């Protein structure tokens, strides 16, 4: 059992929580109060910035900005004074003076608006900025005037503007120095804490590769090993792909045992691959283990929706969204899923009838991505597939950015630097947001009672019914949260299910005897008509094949958590904040749990149910376990069963000779070079 160390446990999800702040739909933050408060949850100058979702780092950046603005007000004030003192009264000089004065007033108003966030830290930053600016700029300028009142007119003019420039320069330098010092202190504290964590773990006998430096960590080794293994073809019958997708993990486990400690830049991570610890971590109901801070590129791609929110927010989101995944709702969706699959299958049939050969080659990986995109679009968002395609296109490009940067060390504030990649990311984020807004807008303006009972309808109801006071606080969602949830569900609902389908097609091609068994079952239970939910529930062999596929090729490769307080996990005292990595494919091949045939494809191990397939009941982690397990698992299984059944009714299939077996870690587990399949119509 997970034992909290020194701190009392936080309230369980759904338990007693502090009273909810006053909220309005469309606002991501509580309404502004009229008395000063402490803490980093403030909204300053810009909507949702730094907001209740950003960390302390962003808040510090915000304070630095306020400090800089206040100091600049003083610098401009000094410059203005310098211009006043100048005896020259040319038109240009007057215009310049007016411009400087306008800029000073603009900045002064900005500082005032920032202080109106009623955050005490912001007030202090503003006062400190004014003081620093005054000290360097104003006092320097006025001091020199007082000391030399006798200087002549021309001298005063040039001296005044010269002093003003010097004062502005000095203020800028001061600000740079403050920024550098803040970054240094922040980074140093971070690194110091990380090393202290590593020392505590080392004292408990946890070993691992040496850290390679703050900015590099062991990235170089990870990158080198991955680059060597990446895309290397394997034998089609060889399913032991761990050395290809996580070569570093396999090597470190062999060298240091489990758990082992490794570094991602300044962050120590502990890789846990024994089931007892994993169960303790994932089943914890009291919120002691939260998701590790996601990489900014991943947040842009999937949004801060249900997958990433924590605490009371997670409880609220999960409560609002769960009804959309009730079995009776899913059953109704089967028809829509079938019509999406029909379009695709019709395309293959046309291709087959136009082809001279009895077989046609189809690249399934891409086709399944389009299909699952269409399904989630139509079932969850009731939206046109055109709009859905735009969303997926933007998410795919963001995914490419995430793949390229996910191993990079995150420097604080770097995501705000306008590099080429960041600008591209911002552009895609905007596009994604605009398209989602259009989808939401068209639902709001569509005629009919209510907003519908699909996922989008449920979310809009939770947003707008609250305006009329019909909702309790724990059932309210805000517009920004709906947009984030749309991103999450567009991605989660499409990417993973398409890989499940792809790997199932692959395995049924490699094991034709299982393909025949499933076809027999489908024809027996459903005949040749489109299966409905009741028919699908009778496909037992199909279920075991899908479960074994998820065990063999789990689309989600890693889960990351961190304890919010010191925790005892197994024999380990995990210090607060240590990132814990759970590698699903490695656990799914554990011979002590799954038996000696863990590396073999054997769907019959699930014949007596998923909890009896291994020596322990919670061994299958494809959809995770515990309170944060997949909300869409029934949706995914229903869709996968339906699509596979419809394909098996019409076609037999085999791997194309062009297929190259190279499972790859591209955020999710995918066949790196796609899945070309030879399809043969059963009626031919
Ligand atoms: C074969 C398909 C799928 C697989 C293998 C899968 C796997 C997973 C896993 C392993 C998690 C836990 C992640 C973690 O804790 O870090 C998860 C969570 C989640 N999945 Fe899925 N998923 C699939 C399909 C879907 C679908 C179709 C949807 C939505 C339509 C969905 C939505 C979600 C959401 C929202 C969460 C977060 C739940 C929470 O934290 O409360 N997934 N999924």
XYZ file of C-alpha atoms and ligand atoms in Angstrom:
727
model
C 0.000 0.000 0.000
C 1.311 3.472 -0.810
C 2.142 5.263 2.450
C 2.355 9.045 2.533
C 5.534 10.047 4.364
C 5.508 13.266 6.337
C 2.628 15.252 4.901
C -1.048 14.501 5.411
C -2.719 13.210 2.256
C -4.648 15.711 0.168
C -8.417 15.310 0.074
C -9.481 12.418 -2.113
C -10.822 13.328 -5.552
C -14.430 14.205 -5.123
C -13.971 14.622 -1.379
C -14.079 17.827 0.658
C -12.573 20.573 -1.404
C -12.314 24.285 -0.686
C -15.329 26.263 -1.846
C -15.220 26.815 -5.589
C -14.207 30.310 -6.648
C -16.742 32.486 -8.411
C -16.575 31.550 -12.094
C -18.151 32.781 -15.273
C -18.489 30.742 -18.448
C -15.728 31.577 -20.875
C -13.376 32.703 -18.147
C -10.565 30.395 -17.203
C -9.895 32.138 -13.880
C -11.861 33.160 -10.851
C -13.309 36.672 -11.029
C -11.017 39.432 -9.801
C -11.247 40.122 -6.076
C -10.880 43.566 -4.470
C -8.336 42.649 -1.814
C -4.724 41.629 -2.289
C -3.843 37.928 -2.384
C -0.566 36.003 -2.384
C 0.329 33.138 -4.679
C 1.191 32.460 -8.313
C -2.360 32.014 -9.573
C -2.951 35.440 -11.016
C -4.181 36.892 -14.295
C -2.015 39.817 -15.290
C -2.566 42.022 -18.355
C -3.370 39.228 -20.806
C -6.268 36.733 -20.730
C -5.329 33.578 -18.780
C -1.689 34.757 -18.282
C 0.069 33.366 -16.294
C -3.237 31.870 -15.135
C -4.090 29.026 -12.829
C -2.576 26.451 -15.169
C 0.969 27.803 -15.461
C 3.635 27.069 -12.897
C 5.741 29.270 -10.663
C 8.314 29.794 -13.464
C 5.769 31.603 -15.602
C 4.606 33.681 -12.645
C 8.208 34.775 -12.029
C 8.488 35.754 -15.687
C 5.312 37.799 -15.249
C 6.759 39.574 -12.195
C 9.899 40.291 -14.169
C 7.822 41.865 -16.923
C 5.981 44.102 -14.455
C 9.299 45.074 -12.863
C 10.728 45.890 -16.292
C 7.683 47.958 -17.261
C 7.841 49.973 -14.046
C 11.583 50.570 -14.492
C 10.989 51.652 -18.077
C 8.370 54.163 -16.936
C 11.051 55.774 -14.794
C 13.595 55.635 -17.618
C 11.165 57.327 -19.995
C 10.322 59.827 -17.335
C 14.000 60.696 -17.089
C 14.286 60.855 -20.861
C 11.288 63.165 -20.939
C 12.910 65.363 -18.328
C 16.093 65.384 -20.385
C 14.178 66.619 -23.406
C 12.484 69.277 -21.285
C 15.811 70.557 -20.083
C 17.090 70.885 -23.582
C 16.815 74.461 -24.793
C 16.230 73.469 -28.385
C 12.565 73.934 -29.296
C 12.497 72.521 -32.834
C 9.328 70.863 -34.141
C 11.035 67.468 -34.288
C 12.156 67.747 -30.692
C 8.630 68.635 -29.578
C 7.209 65.661 -31.457
C 9.856 63.436 -29.896
C 9.009 64.761 -26.440
C 5.308 64.093 -27.075
C 6.117 60.562 -28.275
C 8.239 59.793 -25.209
C 5.537 61.195 -22.951
C 2.858 59.075 -24.669
C 4.983 55.933 -24.330
C 5.597 56.719 -20.663
C 1.894 57.195 -19.995
C 1.020 54.004 -21.918
C 3.488 51.966 -19.898
C 2.381 53.608 -16.662
C -1.210 52.579 -17.376
C -0.036 49.041 -18.124
C 1.713 48.876 -14.748
C -1.427 50.177 -13.098
C -3.561 47.536 -14.846
C -1.096 44.842 -13.797
C -1.335 45.962 -10.169
C -5.105 45.747 -10.481
C -4.726 41.975 -10.597
C -4.656 42.456 -6.806
C -1.745 40.093 -6.546
C 0.675 41.159 -3.835
C 3.717 39.852 -5.745
C 2.792 41.983 -8.749
C 2.436 45.074 -6.554
C 5.867 44.450 -5.016
C 7.423 43.897 -8.456
C 5.929 47.196 -9.678
C 7.220 49.114 -6.666
C 10.668 47.490 -6.975
C 10.754 48.340 -10.680
C 9.885 51.998 -10.046
C 12.498 52.214 -7.310
C 15.230 50.597 -9.409
C 14.364 52.706 -12.444
C 14.284 55.889 -10.398
C 17.549 55.109 -8.706
C 19.377 54.511 -11.947
C 17.692 56.932 -14.280
C 16.030 59.873 -12.537
C 18.348 60.432 -9.598
C 21.386 60.187 -11.847
C 19.996 62.799 -14.232
C 18.667 65.237 -11.640
C 21.731 64.828 -9.483
C 23.965 65.971 -12.291
C 21.727 68.985 -12.997
C 21.769 70.015 -9.386
C 25.530 69.683 -9.252
C 26.112 71.801 -12.307
C 23.400 74.457 -12.505
C 25.699 76.832 -14.251
C 26.292 74.919 -17.453
C 25.302 76.834 -20.510
C 22.300 76.276 -22.730
C 23.961 74.222 -25.452
C 25.816 72.130 -22.905
C 22.610 71.523 -20.943
C 20.769 70.403 -24.048
C 23.279 67.820 -25.133
C 24.106 66.842 -21.571
C 20.397 66.310 -20.774
C 19.646 63.984 -23.689
C 22.967 62.215 -23.190
C 22.145 61.556 -19.531
C 18.672 60.365 -20.473
C 20.135 57.857 -22.936
C 22.656 56.720 -20.370
C 19.885 56.330 -17.802
C 17.763 54.257 -20.193
C 20.799 52.119 -21.015
C 21.581 51.584 -17.350
C 17.982 50.576 -16.646
C 18.077 48.068 -19.476
C 21.318 46.600 -18.175
C 19.868 46.402 -14.697
C 16.870 44.526 -16.044
C 19.029 42.108 -17.976
C 21.088 41.470 -14.871
C 17.947 40.850 -12.796
C 16.597 38.489 -15.472
C 19.877 36.576 -15.664
C 20.112 36.337 -11.873
C 16.512 35.111 -11.598
C 17.119 32.483 -14.302
C 20.339 31.417 -12.615
C 18.712 31.111 -9.187
C 15.738 29.229 -10.622
C 17.884 26.852 -12.656
C 20.346 26.346 -9.833
C 17.579 25.511 -7.359
C 16.046 23.145 -9.856
C 19.331 21.375 -10.494
C 20.200 21.331 -6.798
C 16.858 19.764 -5.919
C 17.196 17.234 -8.720
C 20.613 16.149 -7.510
C 19.371 15.879 -3.934
C 16.588 13.570 -5.170
C 19.117 11.481 -7.087
C 21.361 11.238 -4.003
C 18.437 10.020 -1.871
C 17.560 7.381 -4.451
C 21.196 6.310 -4.839
C 21.374 5.857 -1.052
C 18.568 3.307 -1.401
C 20.577 1.344 -3.952
C 18.887 2.703 -7.089
C 21.487 2.933 -9.826
C 21.556 4.208 -13.370
C 23.596 6.040 -16.011
C 25.512 9.105 -14.848
C 23.910 12.467 -15.631
C 25.591 14.042 -18.631
C 25.107 17.696 -17.641
C 22.271 20.083 -16.986
C 21.476 20.883 -20.571
C 22.239 17.522 -22.121
C 21.436 14.932 -19.471
C 21.686 11.490 -20.962
C 19.970 12.740 -24.094
C 23.019 12.094 -26.205
C 23.106 8.457 -25.238
C 19.353 8.082 -25.703
C 19.477 9.796 -29.067
C 22.464 7.776 -30.264
C 20.952 4.465 -29.237
C 17.578 5.397 -30.706
C 19.119 6.634 -33.947
C 21.041 3.366 -34.315
C 17.941 1.271 -33.709
C 15.362 3.529 -35.336
C 13.631 2.064 -38.331
C 15.792 -1.067 -38.359
C 13.782 -3.799 -39.989
C 12.968 -6.928 -37.990
C 11.740 -10.350 -38.991
C 7.984 -10.197 -39.386
C 7.521 -13.003 -36.857
C 9.846 -11.353 -34.338
C 7.755 -9.356 -31.888
C 10.590 -8.547 -29.499
C 10.778 -4.934 -30.610
C 11.828 -3.455 -27.264
C 15.466 -3.233 -28.356
C 14.289 -1.059 -31.258
C 11.898 1.321 -29.553
C 13.471 1.643 -26.092
C 17.046 0.373 -26.607
C 18.375 2.538 -23.771
C 15.801 1.170 -21.316
C 16.586 -2.432 -22.214
C 20.317 -1.798 -21.809
C 19.931 0.049 -18.489
C 17.580 -2.562 -17.059
C 20.140 -5.269 -17.888
C 22.980 -3.196 -16.447
C 21.394 -1.638 -13.347
C 18.363 -3.807 -12.588
C 14.932 -2.402 -11.813
C 14.043 0.274 -10.867
C 16.814 2.349 -12.419
C 17.418 6.072 -12.462
C 18.215 8.106 -15.564
C 18.321 11.774 -16.438
C 16.477 13.944 -18.886
C 18.539 17.109 -18.704
C 18.282 18.274 -15.105
C 15.338 15.993 -14.327
C 15.995 12.609 -12.704
C 13.516 9.969 -13.800
C 12.968 6.612 -12.251
C 11.875 3.776 -14.488
C 9.628 1.353 -12.612
C 8.926 -1.960 -14.253
C 7.616 -4.210 -11.506
C 3.876 -4.720 -11.304
C 3.505 -4.175 -7.544
C 4.904 -0.657 -7.692
C 2.982 0.110 -10.872
C -0.271 -0.985 -9.268
C 0.413 1.158 -6.202
C 1.087 4.192 -8.354
C -1.767 3.846 -10.828
C -4.436 2.699 -8.360
C -3.817 5.493 -5.869
C -7.232 7.066 -5.305
C -6.105 9.987 -3.189
C -4.345 11.924 -5.914
C -0.861 11.373 -4.435
C 0.510 10.646 -7.910
C -0.164 13.240 -10.571
C 0.862 13.351 -14.222
C 4.392 14.581 -14.756
C 4.572 18.061 -16.359
C 3.911 17.429 -20.032
C 6.309 18.751 -22.662
C 4.950 22.055 -24.107
C 4.816 20.544 -27.606
C 2.597 17.743 -26.312
C 0.351 20.242 -24.509
C -0.087 22.198 -27.765
C -1.018 19.012 -29.545
C -3.487 17.427 -27.108
C -4.526 20.468 -25.062
C -4.833 20.627 -21.299
C -7.879 18.389 -21.270
C -8.837 15.308 -19.284
C -5.526 13.544 -19.982
C -3.516 16.334 -18.326
C -5.733 18.105 -15.779
C -5.328 17.287 -12.092
C -7.084 17.421 -8.724
C -10.497 19.031 -8.403
C -10.375 20.073 -12.084
C -9.923 16.446 -13.106
C -12.884 15.354 -10.948
C -15.071 18.059 -12.512
C -14.011 17.253 -16.097
C -14.391 13.495 -15.635
C -17.868 13.939 -14.092
C -19.039 16.110 -16.972
C -17.591 13.887 -19.701
C -18.330 10.384 -18.402
C -22.027 10.327 -19.442
C -20.981 10.740 -23.082
C -19.270 7.304 -22.855
C -22.142 5.388 -21.241
C -22.789 2.062 -22.993
C -26.297 3.041 -24.174
C -24.825 6.126 -25.911
C -22.041 4.034 -27.467
C -24.550 1.529 -28.819
C -26.340 4.316 -30.683
C -23.007 5.373 -32.198
C -22.448 1.946 -33.801
C -24.537 2.930 -36.826
C -22.468 6.046 -37.486
C -19.247 4.065 -37.050
C -20.520 1.465 -39.520
C -21.392 4.080 -42.125
C -17.869 5.587 -41.849
C -16.356 2.103 -42.308
C -18.720 1.389 -45.222
C -17.373 4.393 -47.174
C -13.828 3.127 -46.766
C -14.666 -0.473 -47.657
C -16.625 0.690 -50.707
C -13.457 2.449 -51.867
C -11.451 -0.788 -51.625
C -14.189 -2.722 -53.427
C -14.152 -0.204 -56.267
C -10.361 -0.435 -56.376
C -10.600 -4.250 -56.535
C -13.236 -4.268 -59.285
C -11.193 -1.794 -61.387
C -8.028 -3.795 -60.922
C -7.010 -6.576 -63.309
C -5.438 -8.522 -60.489
C -7.509 -10.409 -57.889
C -5.620 -8.616 -55.128
C -5.281 -4.908 -54.416
C -2.636 -3.331 -52.274
C -3.812 -0.884 -49.614
C -1.706 1.065 -47.107
C -3.747 0.487 -43.964
C -1.954 2.648 -41.441
C -2.973 5.866 -43.213
C -6.433 4.589 -44.122
C -7.179 3.683 -40.501
C -6.065 7.116 -39.367
C -8.547 8.714 -41.772
C -11.270 6.300 -40.688
C -10.854 6.831 -36.935
C -10.664 10.583 -37.548
C -13.948 10.453 -39.412
C -15.529 8.304 -36.684
C -14.566 10.568 -33.768
C -15.608 13.636 -35.776
C -19.041 12.315 -36.513
C -19.774 10.459 -33.275
C -18.318 12.830 -30.673
C -18.574 16.204 -32.398
C -21.330 15.610 -34.947
C -19.158 17.612 -37.272
C -18.375 17.533 -40.980
C -15.368 15.441 -41.863
C -13.901 18.463 -43.699
C -13.528 20.428 -40.466
C -12.293 17.273 -38.739
C -9.595 16.862 -41.398
C -8.353 20.380 -40.700
C -8.105 19.568 -36.994
C -6.203 16.349 -37.649
C -3.925 17.962 -40.184
C -2.916 20.616 -37.631
C -2.547 17.984 -34.884
C -0.363 15.798 -37.113
C 1.977 18.724 -37.779
C 2.087 19.517 -34.058
C 2.841 15.844 -33.438
C 5.815 16.059 -35.823
C 7.106 19.038 -33.823
C 6.559 17.109 -30.587
C 8.471 14.075 -31.902
C 11.381 16.320 -32.902
C 11.532 18.137 -29.559
C 10.281 15.752 -26.915
C 13.792 14.733 -25.852
C 15.012 18.326 -25.675
C 15.657 19.805 -22.270
C 12.999 22.426 -21.485
C 14.579 25.780 -20.768
C 12.263 28.060 -18.781
C 10.516 30.561 -21.012
C 12.004 29.043 -24.203
C 8.560 28.257 -25.549
C 7.982 32.035 -25.810
C 11.084 32.668 -27.919
C 10.065 33.251 -31.563
C 12.245 30.531 -33.136
C 11.158 29.143 -36.492
C 9.745 26.019 -34.824
C 7.922 27.987 -32.128
C 6.400 30.333 -34.699
C 5.204 27.344 -36.700
C 3.776 25.867 -33.487
C 1.941 29.101 -32.665
C 0.514 29.279 -36.166
C -0.755 25.683 -35.922
C -2.166 26.296 -32.444
C -4.114 29.280 -33.781
C -5.391 27.289 -36.702
C -6.447 24.442 -34.423
C -8.225 26.795 -32.055
C -10.026 28.638 -34.861
C -11.233 25.415 -36.482
C -12.464 24.079 -33.145
C -14.228 27.389 -32.475
C -15.989 27.063 -35.835
C -17.136 23.524 -34.945
C -18.408 24.756 -31.565
C -20.033 27.822 -33.096
C -21.906 25.811 -35.689
C -23.294 23.559 -32.935
C -24.395 26.560 -30.886
C -26.188 28.167 -33.811
C -27.771 24.944 -35.090
C -31.501 24.710 -34.563
C -33.063 22.154 -32.248
C -33.610 21.501 -28.569
C -30.508 21.647 -26.418
C -27.013 21.016 -27.717
C -27.290 17.275 -28.463
C -26.175 14.333 -26.357
C -22.840 13.529 -27.969
C -19.550 14.589 -26.376
C -19.671 18.157 -27.692
C -23.340 18.493 -26.666
C -22.547 17.306 -23.143
C -19.701 19.836 -22.870
C -21.738 22.761 -24.236
C -24.555 21.894 -21.891
C -22.075 21.975 -18.991
C -20.921 25.391 -20.184
C -24.068 27.268 -21.111
C -26.678 25.771 -18.791
C -24.535 27.131 -15.976
C -25.218 30.627 -17.309
C -28.864 30.156 -16.456
C -27.841 28.859 -13.041
C -28.986 25.327 -13.852
C -25.693 23.614 -13.054
C -23.866 22.882 -9.854
C -20.266 24.120 -9.724
C -18.803 20.645 -10.107
C -20.584 20.232 -13.435
C -19.417 23.426 -15.103
C -16.966 23.643 -18.008
C -15.653 26.884 -19.490
C -15.200 27.706 -23.151
C -11.400 27.423 -22.969
C -11.716 24.090 -21.235
C -14.072 22.859 -23.955
C -11.527 23.800 -26.606
C -8.815 21.911 -24.722
C -11.087 18.896 -24.338
C -11.862 18.957 -28.068
C -8.112 18.792 -28.789
C -7.715 15.935 -26.308
C -10.573 13.891 -27.686
C -9.762 14.512 -31.341
C -6.261 13.182 -30.667
C -6.961 10.449 -28.089
C -10.011 9.201 -29.949
C -8.221 8.830 -33.235
C -4.523 8.120 -32.911
C -4.617 5.192 -30.468
C -7.583 3.371 -32.000
C -6.089 3.606 -35.484
C -2.891 1.926 -34.215
C -4.894 -0.797 -32.505
C -6.597 -1.500 -35.841
C -3.308 -1.362 -37.734
C -1.530 -3.810 -35.408
C -4.560 -6.130 -35.441
C -4.485 -6.226 -39.268
C -0.760 -6.915 -39.080
C -1.111 -9.800 -36.600
C -4.053 -11.358 -38.450
C -1.942 -11.276 -41.615
C 0.971 -12.951 -39.835
C -1.334 -15.524 -38.193
C -3.818 -16.490 -40.961
C -5.271 -19.255 -38.761
C -6.560 -16.519 -36.407
C -7.867 -14.548 -39.369
C -9.920 -17.592 -40.429
C -11.176 -18.196 -36.868
C -12.351 -14.603 -36.541
C -14.014 -14.591 -39.958
C -15.897 -17.736 -39.041
C -17.068 -16.141 -35.798
C -18.130 -12.916 -37.530
C -20.074 -14.741 -40.245
C -21.705 -16.949 -37.603
C -22.821 -14.079 -35.339
C -23.445 -11.276 -37.824
C -23.858 -12.924 -41.230
C -23.130 -10.490 -44.039
C -25.003 -7.507 -42.633
C -23.461 -4.568 -40.814
C -22.952 -5.648 -37.186
C -24.922 -3.878 -34.467
C -23.859 -3.495 -30.816
C -25.596 -6.711 -29.700
C -23.886 -8.764 -32.401
C -20.543 -7.218 -31.497
C -20.943 -8.187 -27.860
C -21.045 -11.846 -28.954
C -17.660 -11.717 -30.718
C -15.590 -13.361 -27.964
C -12.656 -14.447 -30.121
C -12.446 -10.975 -31.615
C -12.212 -9.547 -28.085
C -9.335 -11.818 -27.093
C -7.438 -11.014 -30.290
C -7.814 -7.269 -29.672
C -6.665 -7.638 -26.056
C -3.639 -9.682 -27.120
C -2.860 -7.078 -29.791
C -2.964 -4.374 -27.112
C -0.642 -6.448 -24.956
C 1.757 -7.045 -27.850
C 1.677 -3.593 -29.435
C 0.244 -1.128 -26.878
C -0.299 2.202 -28.692
C 0.534 4.133 -25.486
C 4.157 3.259 -24.687
C 4.847 5.193 -21.488
C 2.867 6.605 -18.609
C 4.458 9.285 -16.454
C 3.606 10.212 -12.885
C 5.138 12.112 -9.996
C 4.312 11.956 -6.268
C 3.100 15.247 -4.795
C 4.480 14.216 -1.419
C 7.208 11.768 -0.324
C 5.813 8.288 -0.867
C 6.746 4.761 0.034
C 6.444 2.564 -3.063
C 7.502 -1.030 -2.483
C 10.904 -0.825 -0.836
C 11.546 2.660 -2.199
C 11.066 6.045 -0.544
C 10.188 8.185 -3.522
C 10.996 11.857 -2.894
C 8.275 14.361 -3.768
C 8.277 15.387 -7.416
C 10.411 12.487 -8.734
C 9.298 11.669 -12.262
C 8.258 8.019 -12.514
C 8.194 6.332 -15.923
C 6.042 3.238 -16.508
C 7.061 1.459 -19.747
C 3.975 -0.528 -20.778
C 5.576 -2.753 -23.467
C 8.285 -3.898 -21.040
C 5.712 -4.822 -18.406
C 3.628 -6.641 -20.999
C 6.573 -8.941 -21.726
C 7.317 -9.805 -18.116
C 7.675 -13.612 -18.164
C 7.164 -13.920 -14.409
C 3.700 -12.447 -14.779
C 2.607 -13.478 -18.262
C 4.323 -16.874 -18.361
C 7.094 -18.248 -20.542
C 5.095 -17.560 -23.692
C 5.036 -13.795 -22.977
C 6.855 -13.156 -26.284
C 4.382 -15.242 -28.264
C 1.069 -14.221 -29.797
C -1.478 -16.231 -27.844
C -4.945 -14.620 -27.691
C -6.320 -17.609 -25.806
C -4.589 -16.417 -22.640
C -7.555 -13.988 -22.407
C -10.153 -16.751 -22.867
C -11.238 -16.508 -19.203
C -11.260 -12.725 -19.138
C -8.676 -9.988 -18.965
C -8.126 -10.309 -15.209
C -7.296 -14.026 -15.474
C -4.871 -13.819 -18.358
C -1.783 -13.449 -16.176
C -0.659 -14.328 -12.676
C -1.963 -11.016 -11.358
C -5.336 -9.447 -12.231
C -4.176 -5.959 -13.232
C -1.397 -7.038 -15.624
C -2.973 -5.652 -18.815
C -2.109 -1.954 -18.945
C -3.189 -1.198 -22.526
C -5.900 1.154 -21.244
C -4.155 1.687 -17.893
C -5.779 0.881 -14.543
C -7.132 2.867 -11.599
C -9.005 6.157 -11.518
C -7.079 7.620 -14.488
C -7.688 4.660 -16.782
C -8.890 5.341 -20.315
C -12.352 6.899 -20.451
C -12.709 5.865 -24.104
C -11.835 2.165 -23.801
C -15.341 0.873 -24.549
C -15.609 3.297 -27.446
C -12.262 2.070 -28.838
C -13.085 -1.627 -28.425
C -16.505 -1.189 -30.035
C -15.036 0.667 -32.982
C -12.174 -1.809 -33.429
C -14.511 -4.816 -33.295
C -16.916 -3.259 -35.761
C -14.283 -2.251 -38.306
C -12.445 -5.587 -38.119
C -15.746 -7.492 -38.433
C -16.746 -5.497 -41.526
C -13.351 -6.074 -43.149
C -13.419 -9.817 -42.361
C -16.942 -10.104 -43.857
C -15.686 -8.831 -47.216
C -11.976 -9.598 -47.598
C -9.152 -11.983 -46.870
C -5.765 -10.332 -46.528
C -2.010 -10.892 -46.272
C 1.075 -8.741 -45.795
C 2.416 -7.108 -48.941
C 6.031 -8.037 -49.810
C 6.698 -4.276 -49.504
C 5.991 -4.340 -45.756
C 8.995 -3.543 -43.566
C 8.546 -4.549 -39.931
C 9.850 -1.631 -37.866
C 7.703 -0.742 -34.849
C 8.673 2.784 -33.810
C 8.117 5.097 -30.860
C 6.536 8.145 -32.529
C 4.859 9.324 -29.299
C 2.613 6.304 -29.905
C 3.731 2.853 -31.093
C 3.403 2.723 -34.874
C 4.769 0.740 -37.826
C 7.404 3.190 -39.012
C 6.930 2.471 -42.724
C 3.172 1.946 -42.704
C 1.266 -1.270 -43.282
C 0.818 -2.243 -46.957
C -1.646 -5.134 -47.179
C -2.848 -7.250 -50.086
C -6.637 -7.427 -50.017
C -8.640 -10.095 -51.812
C -12.422 -9.844 -52.087
C -14.176 -12.952 -50.722
C -16.700 -12.707 -53.584
C -13.996 -12.779 -56.295
C -6.969 1.542 -28.487
C -7.312 2.719 -28.113
C -6.866 3.398 -26.845
C -5.826 3.121 -26.020
C -4.791 2.027 -26.157
C -5.851 4.092 -24.952
C -4.962 4.117 -23.905
C -5.032 4.994 -22.849
C -4.154 4.984 -21.716
C -3.007 4.010 -21.495
C -4.530 5.987 -20.900
C -3.859 6.394 -19.587
C -2.802 7.449 -19.873
C -2.084 7.881 -18.622
O -2.532 7.621 -17.539
O -1.039 8.541 -18.766
C -5.651 6.652 -21.523
C -6.307 7.740 -20.994
C -7.278 8.421 -21.678
N -7.860 8.078 -22.881
Fe -7.452 6.467 -23.956
N -6.890 4.946 -25.168
C -7.546 4.551 -26.309
C -8.669 5.114 -26.873
C -9.267 6.252 -26.422
C -10.424 6.868 -27.013
C -11.180 6.314 -28.212
C -10.674 8.002 -26.306
C -11.754 9.016 -26.492
C -12.686 8.997 -27.378
C -9.683 8.081 -25.255
C -9.580 9.093 -24.320
C -8.757 9.040 -23.209
C -8.771 10.047 -22.181
C -9.615 11.306 -22.182
C -7.854 9.651 -21.209
C -7.519 10.364 -19.897
C -8.417 9.797 -18.810
C -8.182 10.446 -17.469
O -7.055 10.804 -17.146
O -9.166 10.568 -16.733
N -8.855 7.007 -25.359
N -5.936 6.028 -22.707
